[in-house]
Amino acid sequence: MRQPPVPARRPPTQLRRADIPRVVPPPRRPAGTRTVLNAVLDHGPVARSTVARLTGLSPASVTGHTAQLLARGLIRESPETTGPRGLGRPHVPVDIDTGRYLVAGAHIAVTNSTLSLMDLRGRIVAEDRQPHQDTRPHPRHVLDSLAGRLPRLMSAHSDGRSLLALGVATGHRVDPGAGVIRLHPQLGWRDVAVRDHLADATGLPVHVDSHARALARAEQLFGEASTRGSAVLLFVGAVVDAAFATAGEVHLGPRNGAGSIARLPVDGGGSLESEVSEEAMVRLAAGQGRAVRSFPALLDRALAGEGWAVELFRRRARLVGRAAALLLDMLDPEVLVVVEPGTGMLPHCLADLRAEVALRSVVCENPEQAVVASSFTGSVLSTAGAAVALSALYADPLGPWPTLTAVS
């Protein structure tokens, strides 16, 4: 008798649907208040009637939502205005209130950590950058240092404003739902429970995400307007990674690994990170007999106009342009934002990068428009951590924010 066929064995590495961790979304709240707050951010000071036209909400609904935002101290009323020559009915515009609250941000880099304060319009109020004591610092030492520095920064720069939350950003793979850094190879960190540790140490709500996703959201809130639809953000620093946004939402992936492009191959057999990271740039300088102690020192030499240093950054821009062309062809976004100091601060680098895109991309017809430098050049690390907290606030202003709940 013929035996029934034996089912093919699944290779042990093949992923089943049941193997993918379930993502539990936050509780759903009406989107109207969030929509109104974001309209005020974009257009304030703005009349309620104008907010209604911008959002498509009814005037009565806008009035209700603004009342909730006023009660929480997130917006304020501006002086009454009238039409030209006093004609028309006076109206009371509303605007983001930057005088009551701040958010704090922490960016954990390979060699240092940056602590910052940001107001509700995304403006950096203060920052404090400190080097790590060890080349592979223990997570507890870094996190305790951040928690200890925060009260001093607030005391010196808060001007009486209250702190709403702390955002934390870093490179590589971060799980924002769990508040955990899953993997950071350069630091040697794996499964570090950042949110729980810092929430216990500071008593604040703590939000954690990758710096690329944080900066993509910062562009959507305060920076490049074209990122509101679809965008790629390409981060080139000590770590090289990316973030992808579609319909205004930043993609995570089932294992929070979207944007892991460090090992993208480049001409000559190396990887993107091995050729363009800060460590690689210092190594290349040393190979030319140029002794620079650090990447910031190398950047200073380029900013001073030293030709050999400028050429290293132009080479970097061309290699990044090749990766940008590939990402543009894979994802076809409206805009690609490059977070890299040369493209934002040095002549010719952005043009070199765009020229490489024009040469290699199939779908990008206008690199001048589609490829732009970061809106936050010079304050990238300070912006990244704070943007994690502030984007959470703008996504859910009626959520469980203890400081706001106390005044509602």
mmCIF file of C-alpha atoms in Angstrom:
data_model
loop_
_atom_site.group_PDB
_atom_site.id
_atom_site.type_symbol
_atom_site.label_atom_id
_atom_site.label_comp_id
_atom_site.label_asym_id
_atom_site.label_seq_id
_atom_site.Cartn_x
_atom_site.Cartn_y
_atom_site.Cartn_z
ATOM 1 C CA MET A 1 0.000 0.000 0.000
ATOM 2 C CA ARG A 2 1.279 3.414 -0.928
ATOM 3 C CA GLN A 3 2.363 5.462 2.060
ATOM 4 C CA PRO A 4 1.041 9.020 2.381
ATOM 5 C CA PRO A 5 3.646 11.647 1.609
ATOM 6 C CA VAL A 6 5.678 12.841 4.551
ATOM 7 C CA PRO A 7 5.286 16.585 5.128
ATOM 8 C CA ALA A 8 8.434 18.534 4.380
ATOM 9 C CA ARG A 9 10.322 19.510 7.469
ATOM 10 C CA ARG A 10 10.571 23.233 8.032
ATOM 11 C CA PRO A 11 14.156 24.452 8.381
ATOM 12 C CA PRO A 12 14.805 25.354 12.022
ATOM 13 C CA THR A 13 15.438 28.994 11.108
ATOM 14 C CA GLN A 14 12.167 29.443 9.202
ATOM 15 C CA LEU A 15 9.882 31.856 11.008
ATOM 16 C CA ARG A 16 6.293 30.864 11.760
ATOM 17 C CA ARG A 17 3.525 33.370 12.323
ATOM 18 C CA ALA A 18 3.281 32.173 15.933
ATOM 19 C CA ASP A 19 6.962 32.945 16.452
ATOM 20 C CA ILE A 20 6.454 36.650 15.803
ATOM 21 C CA PRO A 21 5.852 38.481 19.087
ATOM 22 C CA ARG A 22 2.446 40.101 19.312
ATOM 23 C CA VAL A 23 2.557 43.877 19.389
ATOM 24 C CA VAL A 24 0.049 45.255 21.868
ATOM 25 C CA PRO A 25 -1.050 48.729 20.754
ATOM 26 C CA PRO A 26 -1.742 51.459 23.290
ATOM 27 C CA PRO A 27 -5.363 52.023 24.314
ATOM 28 C CA ARG A 28 -7.326 53.812 21.614
ATOM 29 C CA ARG A 29 -8.375 57.356 22.422
ATOM 30 C CA PRO A 30 -10.294 59.774 20.224
ATOM 31 C CA ALA A 31 -7.941 61.268 17.649
ATOM 32 C CA GLY A 32 -9.614 64.678 17.649
ATOM 33 C CA THR A 33 -7.604 66.194 20.497
ATOM 34 C CA ARG A 34 -4.363 64.968 18.956
ATOM 35 C CA THR A 35 -5.404 66.401 15.583
ATOM 36 C CA VAL A 36 -6.199 69.781 17.114
ATOM 37 C CA LEU A 37 -2.930 69.911 19.065
ATOM 38 C CA ASN A 38 -0.894 69.137 15.944
ATOM 39 C CA ALA A 39 -2.789 71.789 13.964
ATOM 40 C CA VAL A 40 -1.967 74.357 16.651
ATOM 41 C CA LEU A 41 1.676 73.260 16.528
ATOM 42 C CA ASP A 42 1.751 73.789 12.763
ATOM 43 C CA HIS A 43 -0.214 77.044 12.545
ATOM 44 C CA GLY A 44 -0.390 78.687 15.965
ATOM 45 C CA PRO A 45 -1.276 81.239 17.025
ATOM 46 C CA VAL A 46 -4.443 80.244 15.185
ATOM 47 C CA ALA A 47 -8.164 80.832 15.623
ATOM 48 C CA ARG A 48 -10.393 77.924 16.568
ATOM 49 C CA SER A 49 -12.452 78.521 13.428
ATOM 50 C CA THR A 50 -9.291 78.132 11.336
ATOM 51 C CA VAL A 51 -8.414 74.913 13.180
ATOM 52 C CA ALA A 52 -11.877 73.610 12.264
ATOM 53 C CA ARG A 53 -11.270 74.369 8.579
ATOM 54 C CA LEU A 54 -7.785 72.849 8.649
ATOM 55 C CA THR A 55 -8.820 69.621 10.361
ATOM 56 C CA GLY A 56 -12.337 69.098 9.031
ATOM 57 C CA LEU A 57 -13.678 68.920 12.597
ATOM 58 C CA SER A 58 -16.810 70.808 13.559
ATOM 59 C CA PRO A 59 -16.394 74.156 15.368
ATOM 60 C CA ALA A 60 -18.109 72.698 18.434
ATOM 61 C CA SER A 61 -15.749 69.719 18.436
ATOM 62 C CA VAL A 62 -12.696 71.985 18.129
ATOM 63 C CA THR A 63 -13.967 74.092 21.024
ATOM 64 C CA GLY A 64 -14.256 70.976 23.184
ATOM 65 C CA HIS A 65 -10.808 69.698 22.287
ATOM 66 C CA THR A 66 -9.140 73.056 22.868
ATOM 67 C CA ALA A 67 -10.828 73.256 26.274
ATOM 68 C CA GLN A 68 -9.166 69.966 27.243
ATOM 69 C CA LEU A 69 -5.781 71.138 25.965
ATOM 70 C CA LEU A 70 -6.132 74.470 27.784
ATOM 71 C CA ALA A 71 -7.020 72.637 31.007
ATOM 72 C CA ARG A 72 -3.846 70.569 30.692
ATOM 73 C CA GLY A 73 -1.687 73.599 30.014
ATOM 74 C CA LEU A 74 -0.548 72.378 26.592
ATOM 75 C CA ILE A 75 -1.953 75.379 24.740
ATOM 76 C CA ARG A 76 -2.688 78.958 25.756
ATOM 77 C CA GLU A 77 -4.900 81.756 24.494
ATOM 78 C CA SER A 78 -3.224 84.703 22.778
ATOM 79 C CA PRO A 79 -4.507 88.299 22.808
ATOM 80 C CA GLU A 80 -7.703 88.942 20.848
ATOM 81 C CA THR A 81 -7.327 89.961 17.212
ATOM 82 C CA THR A 82 -9.775 91.437 14.705
ATOM 83 C CA GLY A 83 -9.865 91.794 10.956
ATOM 84 C CA PRO A 84 -8.241 94.639 8.976
ATOM 85 C CA ARG A 85 -8.944 98.104 10.455
ATOM 86 C CA GLY A 86 -10.856 96.561 13.312
ATOM 87 C CA LEU A 87 -13.452 94.945 11.051
ATOM 88 C CA GLY A 88 -14.892 91.560 11.811
ATOM 89 C CA ARG A 89 -15.671 89.708 14.986
ATOM 90 C CA PRO A 90 -12.736 89.493 17.415
ATOM 91 C CA HIS A 91 -11.309 86.032 17.939
ATOM 92 C CA VAL A 92 -8.953 84.587 20.525
ATOM 93 C CA PRO A 93 -6.164 82.590 18.872
ATOM 94 C CA VAL A 94 -4.602 79.601 20.586
ATOM 95 C CA ASP A 95 -0.951 78.610 20.533
ATOM 96 C CA ILE A 96 1.378 76.000 22.036
ATOM 97 C CA ASP A 97 2.192 76.962 25.628
ATOM 98 C CA THR A 98 5.969 76.799 26.018
ATOM 99 C CA GLY A 99 6.012 78.399 29.454
ATOM 100 C CA ARG A 100 4.780 75.529 31.639
ATOM 101 C CA TYR A 101 6.425 72.274 30.646
ATOM 102 C CA LEU A 102 9.593 70.732 29.280
ATOM 103 C CA VAL A 103 10.594 67.242 28.234
ATOM 104 C CA ALA A 104 14.010 65.728 28.856
ATOM 105 C CA GLY A 105 15.992 63.664 26.386
ATOM 106 C CA ALA A 106 18.930 61.300 26.675
ATOM 107 C CA HIS A 107 20.945 60.085 23.715
ATOM 108 C CA ILE A 108 23.318 57.208 24.430
ATOM 109 C CA ALA A 109 26.141 57.161 21.882
ATOM 110 C CA VAL A 110 29.167 54.898 21.617
ATOM 111 C CA THR A 111 31.561 57.280 23.386
ATOM 112 C CA ASN A 112 29.273 59.674 25.288
ATOM 113 C CA SER A 113 25.768 60.420 26.471
ATOM 114 C CA THR A 114 23.871 63.652 25.870
ATOM 115 C CA LEU A 115 21.180 64.937 28.213
ATOM 116 C CA SER A 116 18.890 67.717 26.955
ATOM 117 C CA LEU A 117 15.799 69.753 27.761
ATOM 118 C CA MET A 118 13.275 70.682 25.062
ATOM 119 C CA ASP A 119 10.197 72.917 25.090
ATOM 120 C CA LEU A 120 6.868 71.924 23.548
ATOM 121 C CA ARG A 121 7.778 73.519 20.214
ATOM 122 C CA GLY A 122 10.823 71.303 19.851
ATOM 123 C CA ARG A 123 13.400 73.945 20.765
ATOM 124 C CA ILE A 124 16.450 72.813 22.734
ATOM 125 C CA VAL A 125 16.640 74.700 26.039
ATOM 126 C CA ALA A 126 19.824 73.138 27.422
ATOM 127 C CA GLU A 127 22.148 70.199 26.896
ATOM 128 C CA ASP A 128 24.904 68.404 28.769
ATOM 129 C CA ARG A 129 27.233 65.927 27.062
ATOM 130 C CA GLN A 130 29.537 63.690 29.060
ATOM 131 C CA PRO A 131 31.987 61.009 27.880
ATOM 132 C CA HIS A 132 31.612 57.441 29.030
ATOM 133 C CA GLN A 133 34.156 56.382 31.605
ATOM 134 C CA ASP A 134 34.858 53.091 29.815
ATOM 135 C CA THR A 135 35.028 52.031 26.178
ATOM 136 C CA ARG A 136 32.253 49.481 26.844
ATOM 137 C CA PRO A 137 30.412 51.033 29.792
ATOM 138 C CA HIS A 138 28.122 49.053 32.033
ATOM 139 C CA PRO A 139 24.461 49.973 31.383
ATOM 140 C CA ARG A 140 23.786 50.716 35.053
ATOM 141 C CA HIS A 141 26.641 53.228 35.219
ATOM 142 C CA VAL A 142 25.395 55.133 32.156
ATOM 143 C CA LEU A 143 21.742 55.144 33.226
ATOM 144 C CA ASP A 144 22.522 56.156 36.813
ATOM 145 C CA SER A 145 24.698 58.979 35.519
ATOM 146 C CA LEU A 146 21.860 60.264 33.321
ATOM 147 C CA ALA A 147 19.392 60.131 36.224
ATOM 148 C CA GLY A 148 21.848 61.963 38.491
ATOM 149 C CA ARG A 149 22.562 64.726 35.965
ATOM 150 C CA LEU A 150 18.925 65.489 35.197
ATOM 151 C CA PRO A 151 18.000 67.366 38.418
ATOM 152 C CA ARG A 152 21.037 69.628 38.013
ATOM 153 C CA LEU A 153 20.129 70.450 34.425
ATOM 154 C CA MET A 154 16.542 71.223 35.413
ATOM 155 C CA SER A 155 17.648 73.390 38.335
ATOM 156 C CA ALA A 156 19.872 75.477 36.069
ATOM 157 C CA HIS A 157 17.599 75.815 33.029
ATOM 158 C CA SER A 158 13.934 75.019 33.711
ATOM 159 C CA ASP A 159 12.884 78.611 34.616
ATOM 160 C CA GLY A 160 10.099 77.228 36.757
ATOM 161 C CA ARG A 161 8.743 74.827 34.137
ATOM 162 C CA SER A 162 7.752 71.281 35.090
ATOM 163 C CA LEU A 163 9.161 68.147 33.507
ATOM 164 C CA LEU A 164 6.657 65.924 31.701
ATOM 165 C CA ALA A 165 8.720 62.917 30.668
ATOM 166 C CA LEU A 166 12.126 61.566 29.704
ATOM 167 C CA GLY A 167 12.872 60.207 26.238
ATOM 168 C CA VAL A 168 15.846 57.952 25.527
ATOM 169 C CA ALA A 169 17.342 57.255 22.104
ATOM 170 C CA THR A 170 20.251 55.178 20.872
ATOM 171 C CA GLY A 171 21.352 53.274 17.804
ATOM 172 C CA HIS A 172 20.780 49.726 16.584
ATOM 173 C CA ARG A 173 17.830 47.632 17.772
ATOM 174 C CA VAL A 174 15.465 49.143 20.319
ATOM 175 C CA ASP A 175 12.058 47.814 21.436
ATOM 176 C CA PRO A 176 9.941 50.903 22.231
ATOM 177 C CA GLY A 177 6.973 48.859 23.446
ATOM 178 C CA ALA A 178 9.046 47.173 26.153
ATOM 179 C CA GLY A 179 11.378 50.133 26.704
ATOM 180 C CA VAL A 180 14.376 47.867 26.114
ATOM 181 C CA ILE A 181 17.604 48.224 24.138
ATOM 182 C CA ARG A 182 17.644 44.799 22.504
ATOM 183 C CA LEU A 183 21.082 44.983 20.926
ATOM 184 C CA HIS A 184 23.838 47.580 20.666
ATOM 185 C CA PRO A 185 27.011 45.800 19.496
ATOM 186 C CA GLN A 186 29.453 48.700 19.955
ATOM 187 C CA LEU A 187 28.367 49.224 23.552
ATOM 188 C CA GLY A 188 28.132 45.485 24.171
ATOM 189 C CA TRP A 189 24.565 45.894 25.471
ATOM 190 C CA ARG A 190 21.833 43.300 25.079
ATOM 191 C CA ASP A 191 18.288 43.379 26.535
ATOM 192 C CA VAL A 192 18.857 46.419 28.752
ATOM 193 C CA ALA A 193 15.611 47.468 30.484
ATOM 194 C CA VAL A 194 16.148 51.214 30.095
ATOM 195 C CA ARG A 195 12.584 52.339 30.736
ATOM 196 C CA ASP A 196 12.162 50.460 34.003
ATOM 197 C CA HIS A 197 15.557 51.512 35.340
ATOM 198 C CA LEU A 198 15.153 55.213 34.573
ATOM 199 C CA ALA A 199 11.500 55.348 35.606
ATOM 200 C CA ASP A 200 12.484 54.008 39.017
ATOM 201 C CA ALA A 201 15.439 56.398 39.265
ATOM 202 C CA THR A 202 13.618 59.568 38.146
ATOM 203 C CA GLY A 203 9.929 58.999 38.895
ATOM 204 C CA LEU A 204 9.118 60.167 35.355
ATOM 205 C CA PRO A 205 7.318 58.498 32.455
ATOM 206 C CA VAL A 206 10.126 57.172 30.250
ATOM 207 C CA HIS A 207 9.891 56.475 26.509
ATOM 208 C CA VAL A 208 12.614 54.651 24.569
ATOM 209 C CA ASP A 209 13.258 54.339 20.832
ATOM 210 C CA SER A 210 15.985 54.230 18.200
ATOM 211 C CA HIS A 211 17.579 57.541 17.303
ATOM 212 C CA ALA A 212 16.722 57.136 13.613
ATOM 213 C CA ARG A 213 13.003 56.692 14.331
ATOM 214 C CA ALA A 214 13.114 59.526 16.871
ATOM 215 C CA LEU A 215 14.665 61.912 14.349
ATOM 216 C CA ALA A 216 12.192 60.845 11.672
ATOM 217 C CA ARG A 217 9.356 61.823 14.017
ATOM 218 C CA ALA A 218 11.126 65.069 14.897
ATOM 219 C CA GLU A 219 11.238 65.927 11.187
ATOM 220 C CA GLN A 220 7.508 65.223 10.933
ATOM 221 C CA LEU A 221 6.704 67.415 13.936
ATOM 222 C CA PHE A 222 9.150 70.321 13.631
ATOM 223 C CA GLY A 223 11.300 69.880 10.550
ATOM 224 C CA GLU A 224 10.962 68.938 6.897
ATOM 225 C CA ALA A 225 7.250 69.173 5.993
ATOM 226 C CA SER A 226 7.546 66.680 3.112
ATOM 227 C CA THR A 227 8.278 63.883 5.602
ATOM 228 C CA ARG A 228 4.603 63.886 6.673
ATOM 229 C CA GLY A 229 3.709 61.432 3.906
ATOM 230 C CA SER A 230 6.490 58.949 3.225
ATOM 231 C CA ALA A 231 10.134 59.367 4.118
ATOM 232 C CA VAL A 232 13.432 57.632 4.747
ATOM 233 C CA LEU A 233 15.832 58.973 7.350
ATOM 234 C CA LEU A 234 19.441 57.841 6.950
ATOM 235 C CA PHE A 235 21.606 58.290 10.073
ATOM 236 C CA VAL A 236 25.395 58.263 9.644
ATOM 237 C CA GLY A 237 27.450 58.607 12.814
ATOM 238 C CA ALA A 238 29.237 56.191 15.098
ATOM 239 C CA VAL A 239 26.301 53.950 14.153
ATOM 240 C CA VAL A 240 24.744 53.757 10.692
ATOM 241 C CA ASP A 241 21.038 53.010 10.507
ATOM 242 C CA ALA A 242 17.780 54.246 9.023
ATOM 243 C CA ALA A 243 14.061 54.749 9.612
ATOM 244 C CA PHE A 244 11.169 54.384 7.183
ATOM 245 C CA ALA A 245 7.851 56.231 7.419
ATOM 246 C CA THR A 246 4.721 55.609 5.355
ATOM 247 C CA ALA A 247 1.495 57.590 5.693
ATOM 248 C CA GLY A 248 3.127 59.437 8.574
ATOM 249 C CA GLU A 249 3.762 56.254 10.600
ATOM 250 C CA VAL A 250 7.307 55.065 11.302
ATOM 251 C CA HIS A 251 7.782 51.358 10.594
ATOM 252 C CA LEU A 252 9.143 49.161 13.400
ATOM 253 C CA GLY A 253 9.113 45.607 12.074
ATOM 254 C CA PRO A 254 8.004 42.576 14.116
ATOM 255 C CA ARG A 255 11.376 42.419 15.869
ATOM 256 C CA ASN A 256 11.902 46.210 15.981
ATOM 257 C CA GLY A 257 14.722 45.849 13.469
ATOM 258 C CA ALA A 258 13.519 47.939 10.528
ATOM 259 C CA GLY A 259 16.301 50.203 9.298
ATOM 260 C CA SER A 260 19.232 47.932 10.181
ATOM 261 C CA ILE A 261 21.405 48.872 7.195
ATOM 262 C CA ALA A 262 24.863 48.859 8.819
ATOM 263 C CA ARG A 263 25.904 45.735 6.882
ATOM 264 C CA LEU A 264 24.680 46.968 3.524
ATOM 265 C CA PRO A 265 27.495 46.038 1.104
ATOM 266 C CA VAL A 266 29.428 48.750 -0.720
ATOM 267 C CA ASP A 267 31.922 48.602 -3.574
ATOM 268 C CA GLY A 268 35.162 46.892 -2.582
ATOM 269 C CA GLY A 269 33.575 44.241 -0.390
ATOM 270 C CA GLY A 270 33.114 46.199 2.821
ATOM 271 C CA SER A 271 29.937 47.191 4.617
ATOM 272 C CA LEU A 272 28.399 50.650 4.759
ATOM 273 C CA GLU A 273 29.203 51.108 8.469
ATOM 274 C CA SER A 274 32.774 49.842 8.063
ATOM 275 C CA GLU A 275 33.379 52.502 5.383
ATOM 276 C CA VAL A 276 31.500 55.598 6.607
ATOM 277 C CA SER A 277 31.127 55.393 10.400
ATOM 278 C CA GLU A 278 32.968 57.849 12.630
ATOM 279 C CA GLU A 279 35.470 55.167 13.593
ATOM 280 C CA ALA A 280 36.103 54.403 9.920
ATOM 281 C CA MET A 281 36.684 58.089 9.159
ATOM 282 C CA VAL A 282 39.319 58.400 11.896
ATOM 283 C CA ARG A 283 40.948 55.202 10.676
ATOM 284 C CA LEU A 284 41.088 56.509 7.097
ATOM 285 C CA ALA A 285 42.707 59.732 8.300
ATOM 286 C CA ALA A 286 45.328 57.733 10.198
ATOM 287 C CA GLY A 287 45.993 55.693 7.055
ATOM 288 C CA GLN A 288 46.917 58.935 5.310
ATOM 289 C CA GLY A 289 49.310 59.835 8.084
ATOM 290 C CA ARG A 290 46.928 62.388 9.559
ATOM 291 C CA ALA A 291 46.846 62.046 13.333
ATOM 292 C CA VAL A 292 43.410 63.087 14.635
ATOM 293 C CA ARG A 293 42.368 62.001 18.096
ATOM 294 C CA SER A 294 38.627 61.764 17.409
ATOM 295 C CA PHE A 295 35.878 62.266 14.863
ATOM 296 C CA PRO A 296 34.964 65.749 16.218
ATOM 297 C CA ALA A 297 38.604 66.745 15.743
ATOM 298 C CA LEU A 298 38.468 65.483 12.153
ATOM 299 C CA LEU A 299 35.283 67.461 11.527
ATOM 300 C CA ASP A 300 36.921 70.584 12.932
ATOM 301 C CA ARG A 301 39.812 70.161 10.486
ATOM 302 C CA ALA A 302 37.345 69.902 7.608
ATOM 303 C CA LEU A 303 35.365 72.926 8.797
ATOM 304 C CA ALA A 304 38.663 74.836 8.919
ATOM 305 C CA GLY A 305 39.036 74.109 5.207
ATOM 306 C CA GLU A 306 41.888 71.592 5.275
ATOM 307 C CA GLY A 307 41.617 69.927 1.881
ATOM 308 C CA TRP A 308 42.516 66.374 2.909
ATOM 309 C CA ALA A 309 39.844 66.387 5.649
ATOM 310 C CA VAL A 310 37.210 67.862 3.333
ATOM 311 C CA GLU A 311 37.961 65.150 0.774
ATOM 312 C CA LEU A 312 37.367 62.435 3.396
ATOM 313 C CA PHE A 313 33.912 63.861 4.011
ATOM 314 C CA ARG A 314 33.228 64.151 0.276
ATOM 315 C CA ARG A 315 34.195 60.482 -0.129
ATOM 316 C CA ARG A 316 31.829 59.657 2.722
ATOM 317 C CA ALA A 317 29.040 61.633 1.010
ATOM 318 C CA ARG A 318 29.512 59.702 -2.231
ATOM 319 C CA LEU A 319 29.330 56.344 -0.446
ATOM 320 C CA VAL A 320 26.266 57.445 1.513
ATOM 321 C CA GLY A 321 24.768 58.584 -1.807
ATOM 322 C CA ARG A 322 25.029 55.044 -3.148
ATOM 323 C CA ALA A 323 23.141 53.703 -0.130
ATOM 324 C CA ALA A 324 20.613 56.527 -0.477
ATOM 325 C CA ALA A 325 19.989 55.612 -4.126
ATOM 326 C CA LEU A 326 19.289 52.015 -3.146
ATOM 327 C CA LEU A 327 16.899 53.044 -0.367
ATOM 328 C CA LEU A 328 15.114 55.469 -2.697
ATOM 329 C CA ASP A 329 14.620 52.708 -5.265
ATOM 330 C CA MET A 330 13.481 50.157 -2.680
ATOM 331 C CA LEU A 331 10.966 52.384 -0.891
ATOM 332 C CA ASP A 332 10.227 55.266 -3.311
ATOM 333 C CA PRO A 333 9.605 57.846 -0.556
ATOM 334 C CA GLU A 334 8.712 61.475 -1.101
ATOM 335 C CA VAL A 335 11.925 62.542 0.625
ATOM 336 C CA LEU A 336 15.122 61.078 2.058
ATOM 337 C CA VAL A 337 16.658 62.954 4.992
ATOM 338 C CA VAL A 338 20.401 62.534 5.556
ATOM 339 C CA VAL A 339 21.623 62.960 9.138
ATOM 340 C CA GLU A 340 25.363 63.432 8.656
ATOM 341 C CA PRO A 341 27.396 66.521 9.575
ATOM 342 C CA GLY A 342 29.213 66.874 6.270
ATOM 343 C CA THR A 343 25.989 67.206 4.261
ATOM 344 C CA GLY A 344 24.705 69.869 6.630
ATOM 345 C CA MET A 345 27.893 71.835 7.326
ATOM 346 C CA LEU A 346 30.459 71.427 4.543
ATOM 347 C CA PRO A 347 30.335 72.737 0.979
ATOM 348 C CA HIS A 348 30.017 70.215 -1.854
ATOM 349 C CA CYS A 349 29.077 67.212 0.331
ATOM 350 C CA LEU A 350 25.323 67.402 -0.221
ATOM 351 C CA ALA A 351 25.873 68.082 -3.916
ATOM 352 C CA ASP A 352 28.200 65.047 -4.143
ATOM 353 C CA LEU A 353 25.610 62.874 -2.417
ATOM 354 C CA ARG A 354 22.827 64.057 -4.726
ATOM 355 C CA ALA A 355 25.017 63.515 -7.788
ATOM 356 C CA GLU A 356 25.554 59.907 -6.734
ATOM 357 C CA VAL A 357 21.797 59.476 -6.327
ATOM 358 C CA ALA A 358 21.184 60.965 -9.771
ATOM 359 C CA LEU A 359 23.712 58.541 -11.271
ATOM 360 C CA ARG A 360 22.468 55.393 -9.560
ATOM 361 C CA SER A 361 18.760 55.727 -8.687
ATOM 362 C CA VAL A 362 16.140 54.478 -11.121
ATOM 363 C CA VAL A 363 13.095 56.120 -9.526
ATOM 364 C CA CYS A 364 14.426 59.401 -8.102
ATOM 365 C CA GLU A 365 13.889 62.016 -10.804
ATOM 366 C CA ASN A 366 14.859 65.104 -8.794
ATOM 367 C CA PRO A 367 17.545 64.549 -6.134
ATOM 368 C CA GLU A 368 17.643 68.288 -5.397
ATOM 369 C CA GLN A 369 14.114 68.017 -4.038
ATOM 370 C CA ALA A 370 14.049 64.415 -2.814
ATOM 371 C CA VAL A 371 17.323 64.350 -0.835
ATOM 372 C CA VAL A 372 17.733 66.881 1.976
ATOM 373 C CA ALA A 373 19.978 67.426 4.977
ATOM 374 C CA SER A 374 18.669 67.060 8.520
ATOM 375 C CA SER A 375 16.689 69.966 9.946
ATOM 376 C CA PHE A 376 18.662 69.503 13.175
ATOM 377 C CA THR A 377 22.289 69.649 12.034
ATOM 378 C CA GLY A 378 24.329 70.754 15.035
ATOM 379 C CA SER A 379 21.755 69.529 17.565
ATOM 380 C CA VAL A 380 21.013 66.000 16.337
ATOM 381 C CA LEU A 381 21.881 64.130 19.537
ATOM 382 C CA SER A 382 20.133 66.663 21.766
ATOM 383 C CA THR A 383 17.039 66.449 19.599
ATOM 384 C CA ALA A 384 16.847 62.663 19.307
ATOM 385 C CA GLY A 385 16.193 61.710 22.931
ATOM 386 C CA ALA A 386 13.814 64.576 23.671
ATOM 387 C CA ALA A 387 11.910 63.903 20.444
ATOM 388 C CA VAL A 388 11.077 60.413 21.727
ATOM 389 C CA ALA A 389 9.192 61.943 24.653
ATOM 390 C CA LEU A 390 7.680 64.840 22.734
ATOM 391 C CA SER A 391 6.384 62.688 19.871
ATOM 392 C CA ALA A 392 4.670 60.475 22.468
ATOM 393 C CA LEU A 393 2.986 63.569 23.908
ATOM 394 C CA TYR A 394 1.754 64.807 20.531
ATOM 395 C CA ALA A 395 0.522 61.320 19.654
ATOM 396 C CA ASP A 396 -1.526 60.997 22.853
ATOM 397 C CA PRO A 397 -1.986 64.307 24.727
ATOM 398 C CA LEU A 398 -4.833 62.854 26.811
ATOM 399 C CA GLY A 399 -2.774 59.873 27.914
ATOM 400 C CA PRO A 400 -1.505 59.098 31.408
ATOM 401 C CA TRP A 401 0.889 62.012 31.858
ATOM 402 C CA PRO A 402 1.055 62.431 35.651
ATOM 403 C CA THR A 403 2.091 66.082 35.592
ATOM 404 C CA LEU A 404 -0.728 66.983 33.190
ATOM 405 C CA THR A 405 -3.295 64.882 35.024
ATOM 406 C CA ALA A 406 -2.546 66.816 38.185
ATOM 407 C CA VAL A 407 -3.657 70.099 36.580
ATOM 408 C CA SER A 408 -6.585 68.796 34.498
#
